[in-house]
PDB file of C-alpha atoms in Angstrom:
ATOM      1  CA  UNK A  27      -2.317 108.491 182.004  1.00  0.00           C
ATOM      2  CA  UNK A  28      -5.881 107.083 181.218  1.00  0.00           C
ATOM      3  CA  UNK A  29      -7.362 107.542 177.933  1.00  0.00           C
ATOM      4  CA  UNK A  30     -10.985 107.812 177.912  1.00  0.00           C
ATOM      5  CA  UNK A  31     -12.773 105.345 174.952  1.00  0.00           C
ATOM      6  CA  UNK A  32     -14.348 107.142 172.223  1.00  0.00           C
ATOM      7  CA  UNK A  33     -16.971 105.118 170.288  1.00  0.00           C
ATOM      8  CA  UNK A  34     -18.574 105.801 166.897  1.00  0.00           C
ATOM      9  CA  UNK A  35     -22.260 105.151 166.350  1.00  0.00           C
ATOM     10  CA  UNK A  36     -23.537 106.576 163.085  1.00  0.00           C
ATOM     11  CA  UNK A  37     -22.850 109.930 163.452  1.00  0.00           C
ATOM     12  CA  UNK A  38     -21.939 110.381 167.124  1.00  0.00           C
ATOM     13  CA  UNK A  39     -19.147 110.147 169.095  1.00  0.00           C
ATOM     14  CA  UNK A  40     -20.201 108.765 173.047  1.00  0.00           C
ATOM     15  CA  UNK A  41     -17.838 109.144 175.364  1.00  0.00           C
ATOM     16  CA  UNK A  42     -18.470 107.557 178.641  1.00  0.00           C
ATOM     17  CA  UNK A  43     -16.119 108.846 181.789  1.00  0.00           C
ATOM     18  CA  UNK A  44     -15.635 106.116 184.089  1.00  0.00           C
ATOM     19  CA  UNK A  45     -12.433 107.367 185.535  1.00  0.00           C
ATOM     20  CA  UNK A  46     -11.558 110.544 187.492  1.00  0.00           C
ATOM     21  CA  UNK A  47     -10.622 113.079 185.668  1.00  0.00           C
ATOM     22  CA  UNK A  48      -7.503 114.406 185.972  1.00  0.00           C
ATOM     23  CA  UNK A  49      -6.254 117.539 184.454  1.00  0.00           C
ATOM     24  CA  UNK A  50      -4.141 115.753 181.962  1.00  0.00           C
ATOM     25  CA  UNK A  51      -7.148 113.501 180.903  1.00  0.00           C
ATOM     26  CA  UNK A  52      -9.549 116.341 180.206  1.00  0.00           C
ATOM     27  CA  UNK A  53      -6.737 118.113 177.777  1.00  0.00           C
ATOM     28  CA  UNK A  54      -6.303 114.497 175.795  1.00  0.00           C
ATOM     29  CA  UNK A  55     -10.045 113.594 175.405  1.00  0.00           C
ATOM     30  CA  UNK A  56     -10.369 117.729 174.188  1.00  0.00           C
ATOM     31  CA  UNK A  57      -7.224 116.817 171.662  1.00  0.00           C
ATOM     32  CA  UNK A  58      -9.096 113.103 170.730  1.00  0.00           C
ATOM     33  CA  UNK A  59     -12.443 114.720 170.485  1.00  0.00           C
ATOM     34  CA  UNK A  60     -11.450 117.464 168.123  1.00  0.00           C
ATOM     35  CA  UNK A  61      -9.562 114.442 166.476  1.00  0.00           C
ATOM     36  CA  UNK A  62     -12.148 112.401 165.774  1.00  0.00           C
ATOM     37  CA  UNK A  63     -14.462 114.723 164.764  1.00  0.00           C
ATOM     38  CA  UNK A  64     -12.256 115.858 161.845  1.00  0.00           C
ATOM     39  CA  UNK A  65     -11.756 112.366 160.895  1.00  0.00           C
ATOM     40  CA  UNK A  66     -15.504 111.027 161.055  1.00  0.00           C
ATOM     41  CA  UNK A  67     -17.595 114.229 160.159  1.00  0.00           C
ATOM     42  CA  UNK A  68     -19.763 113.227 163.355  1.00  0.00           C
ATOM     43  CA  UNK A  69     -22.214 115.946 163.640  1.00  0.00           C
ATOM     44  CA  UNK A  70     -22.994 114.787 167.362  1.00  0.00           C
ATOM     45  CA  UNK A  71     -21.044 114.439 170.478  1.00  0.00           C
ATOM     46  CA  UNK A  72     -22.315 112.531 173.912  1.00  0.00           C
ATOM     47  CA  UNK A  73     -20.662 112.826 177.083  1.00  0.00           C
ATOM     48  CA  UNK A  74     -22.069 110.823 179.416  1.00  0.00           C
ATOM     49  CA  UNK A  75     -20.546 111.907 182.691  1.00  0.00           C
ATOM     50  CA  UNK A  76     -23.040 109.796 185.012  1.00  0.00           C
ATOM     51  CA  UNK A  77     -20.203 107.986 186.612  1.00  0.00           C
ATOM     52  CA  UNK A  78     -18.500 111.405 188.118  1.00  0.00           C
ATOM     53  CA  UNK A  79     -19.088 112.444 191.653  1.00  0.00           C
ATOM     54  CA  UNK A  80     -16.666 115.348 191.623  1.00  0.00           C
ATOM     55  CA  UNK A  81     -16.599 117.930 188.908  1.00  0.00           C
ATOM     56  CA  UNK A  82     -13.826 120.697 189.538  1.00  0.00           C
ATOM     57  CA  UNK A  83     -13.340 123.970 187.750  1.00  0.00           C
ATOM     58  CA  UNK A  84     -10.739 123.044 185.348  1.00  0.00           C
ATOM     59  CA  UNK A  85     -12.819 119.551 183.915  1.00  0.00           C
ATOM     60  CA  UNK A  86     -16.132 122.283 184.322  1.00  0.00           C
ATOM     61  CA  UNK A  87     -13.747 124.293 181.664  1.00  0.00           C
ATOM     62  CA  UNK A  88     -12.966 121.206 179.536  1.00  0.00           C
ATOM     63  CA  UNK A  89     -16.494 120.511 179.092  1.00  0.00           C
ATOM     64  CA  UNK A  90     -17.207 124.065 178.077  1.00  0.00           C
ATOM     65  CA  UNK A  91     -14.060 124.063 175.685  1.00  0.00           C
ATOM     66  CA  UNK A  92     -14.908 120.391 173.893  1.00  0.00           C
ATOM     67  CA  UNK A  93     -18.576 121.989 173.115  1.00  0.00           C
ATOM     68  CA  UNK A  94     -16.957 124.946 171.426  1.00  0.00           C
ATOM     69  CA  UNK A  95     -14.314 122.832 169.930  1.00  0.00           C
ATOM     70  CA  UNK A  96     -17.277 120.443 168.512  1.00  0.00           C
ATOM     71  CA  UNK A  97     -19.484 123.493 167.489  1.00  0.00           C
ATOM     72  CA  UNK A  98     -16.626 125.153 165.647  1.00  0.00           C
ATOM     73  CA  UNK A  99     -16.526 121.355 163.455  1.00  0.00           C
ATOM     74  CA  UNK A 100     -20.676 121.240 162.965  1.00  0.00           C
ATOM     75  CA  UNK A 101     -21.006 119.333 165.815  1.00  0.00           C
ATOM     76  CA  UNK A 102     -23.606 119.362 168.751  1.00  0.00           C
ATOM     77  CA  UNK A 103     -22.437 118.374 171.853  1.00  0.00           C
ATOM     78  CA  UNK A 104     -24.621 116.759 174.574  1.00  0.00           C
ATOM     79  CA  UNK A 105     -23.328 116.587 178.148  1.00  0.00           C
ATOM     80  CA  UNK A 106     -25.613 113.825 179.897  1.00  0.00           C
ATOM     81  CA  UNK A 107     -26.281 112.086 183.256  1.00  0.00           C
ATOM     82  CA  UNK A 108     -24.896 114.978 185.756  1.00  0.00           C
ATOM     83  CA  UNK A 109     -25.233 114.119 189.206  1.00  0.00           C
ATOM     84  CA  UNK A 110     -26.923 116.700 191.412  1.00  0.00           C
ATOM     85  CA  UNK A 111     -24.328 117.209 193.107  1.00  0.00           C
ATOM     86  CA  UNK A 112     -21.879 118.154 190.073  1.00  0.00           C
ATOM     87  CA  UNK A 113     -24.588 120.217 189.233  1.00  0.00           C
ATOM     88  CA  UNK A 114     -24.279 122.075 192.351  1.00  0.00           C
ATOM     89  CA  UNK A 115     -20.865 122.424 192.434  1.00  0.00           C
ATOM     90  CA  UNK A 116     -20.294 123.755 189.051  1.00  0.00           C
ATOM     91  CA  UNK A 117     -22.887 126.846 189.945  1.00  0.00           C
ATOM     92  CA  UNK A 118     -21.078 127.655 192.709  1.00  0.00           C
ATOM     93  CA  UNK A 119     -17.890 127.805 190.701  1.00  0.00           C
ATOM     94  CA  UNK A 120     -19.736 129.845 189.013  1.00  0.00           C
ATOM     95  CA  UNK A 121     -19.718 128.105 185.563  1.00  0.00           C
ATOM     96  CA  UNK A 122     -22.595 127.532 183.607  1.00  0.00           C
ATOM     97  CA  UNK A 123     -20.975 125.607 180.878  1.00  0.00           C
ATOM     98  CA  UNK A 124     -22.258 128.280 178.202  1.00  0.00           C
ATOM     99  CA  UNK A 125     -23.452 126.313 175.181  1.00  0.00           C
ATOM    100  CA  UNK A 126     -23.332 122.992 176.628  1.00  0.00           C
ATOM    101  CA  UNK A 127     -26.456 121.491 176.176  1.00  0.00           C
ATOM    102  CA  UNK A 128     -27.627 118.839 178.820  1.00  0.00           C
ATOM    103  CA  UNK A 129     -30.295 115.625 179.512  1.00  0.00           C
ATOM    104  CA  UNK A 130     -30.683 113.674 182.454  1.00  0.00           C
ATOM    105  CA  UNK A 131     -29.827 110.520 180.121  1.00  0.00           C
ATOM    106  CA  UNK A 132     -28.466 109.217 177.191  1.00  0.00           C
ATOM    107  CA  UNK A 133     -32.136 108.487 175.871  1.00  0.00           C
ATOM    108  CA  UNK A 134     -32.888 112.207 176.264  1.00  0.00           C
ATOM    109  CA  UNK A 135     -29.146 113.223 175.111  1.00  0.00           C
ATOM    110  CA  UNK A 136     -29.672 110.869 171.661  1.00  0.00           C
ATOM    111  CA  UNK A 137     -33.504 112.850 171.389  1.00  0.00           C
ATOM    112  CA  UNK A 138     -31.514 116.423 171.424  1.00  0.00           C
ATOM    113  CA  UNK A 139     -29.029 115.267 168.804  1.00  0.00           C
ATOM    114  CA  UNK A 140     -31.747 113.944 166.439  1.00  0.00           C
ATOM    115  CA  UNK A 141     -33.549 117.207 166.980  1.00  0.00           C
ATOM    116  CA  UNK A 142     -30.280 119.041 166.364  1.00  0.00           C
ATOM    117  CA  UNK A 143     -29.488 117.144 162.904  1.00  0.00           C
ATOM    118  CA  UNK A 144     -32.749 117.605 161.913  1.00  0.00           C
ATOM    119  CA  UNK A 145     -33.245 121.111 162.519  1.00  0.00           C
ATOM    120  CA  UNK A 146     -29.516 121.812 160.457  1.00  0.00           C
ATOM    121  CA  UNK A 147     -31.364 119.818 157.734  1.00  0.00           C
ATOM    122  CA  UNK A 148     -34.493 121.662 157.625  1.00  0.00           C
ATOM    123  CA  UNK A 149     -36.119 118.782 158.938  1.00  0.00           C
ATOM    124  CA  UNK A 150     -38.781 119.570 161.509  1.00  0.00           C
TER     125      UNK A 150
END
């Protein structure tokens, strides 16, 4: 089974899928994730997903699941770099990934995170 990498950088996790993901490798990055978290305190998650062509309804799940796992630990999650086409498909599963937040790219994802840590510090 693949693992997909999780890298620290300050206080977010980025996790780039490069490999299809199979059931099994949704439900261990949701297990690392929520792992991590806990172990770092990271109060931002990035998922870059720019690399998928296919999204189906159980990884559309997983990606719904890991942002409430994250939120439930203080962290935001960012899903970036969805294809159009994912984007499509996961409408007409009819899942709108319900406190997921998304941006076109990781420049945009790492904007929303700074906004989010800022905000939670009364930063404006």
């Amino acid at each position: 089974m693949d693992r997909v990498p999780i890298l620290r950088m300050g206080k977010t996790l980025l996790v780039t899928i490069q490999v299809d993901m199979q059931d099994q490798t949704a439900m261990a990055l949701q297990d690392d994730l929520a792992e991590r978290i806990a172990q770092t305190g990271a109060s931002g998650v990035m998922i870059d997903i720019s690399a998928l062509e296919i999204v189906d309804s159980f990884v559309g799940r997983m990606l719904a699941s890991i942002s409430g796992i994250a939120r439930i630990l203080s962290a935001t999650t960012v899903v970036v770099g969805m294809q159009p086409a994912v984007a499509i498909t996961l409408v007409e599963l009819g899942l709108s990934l319900d406190g997921v937040k998304t941006a076109l790219n990781v420049e945009r994802g790492m904007e929303l995170l700074r906004r989010s840590e800022a905000e939670a510090h009364g930063v404006r």
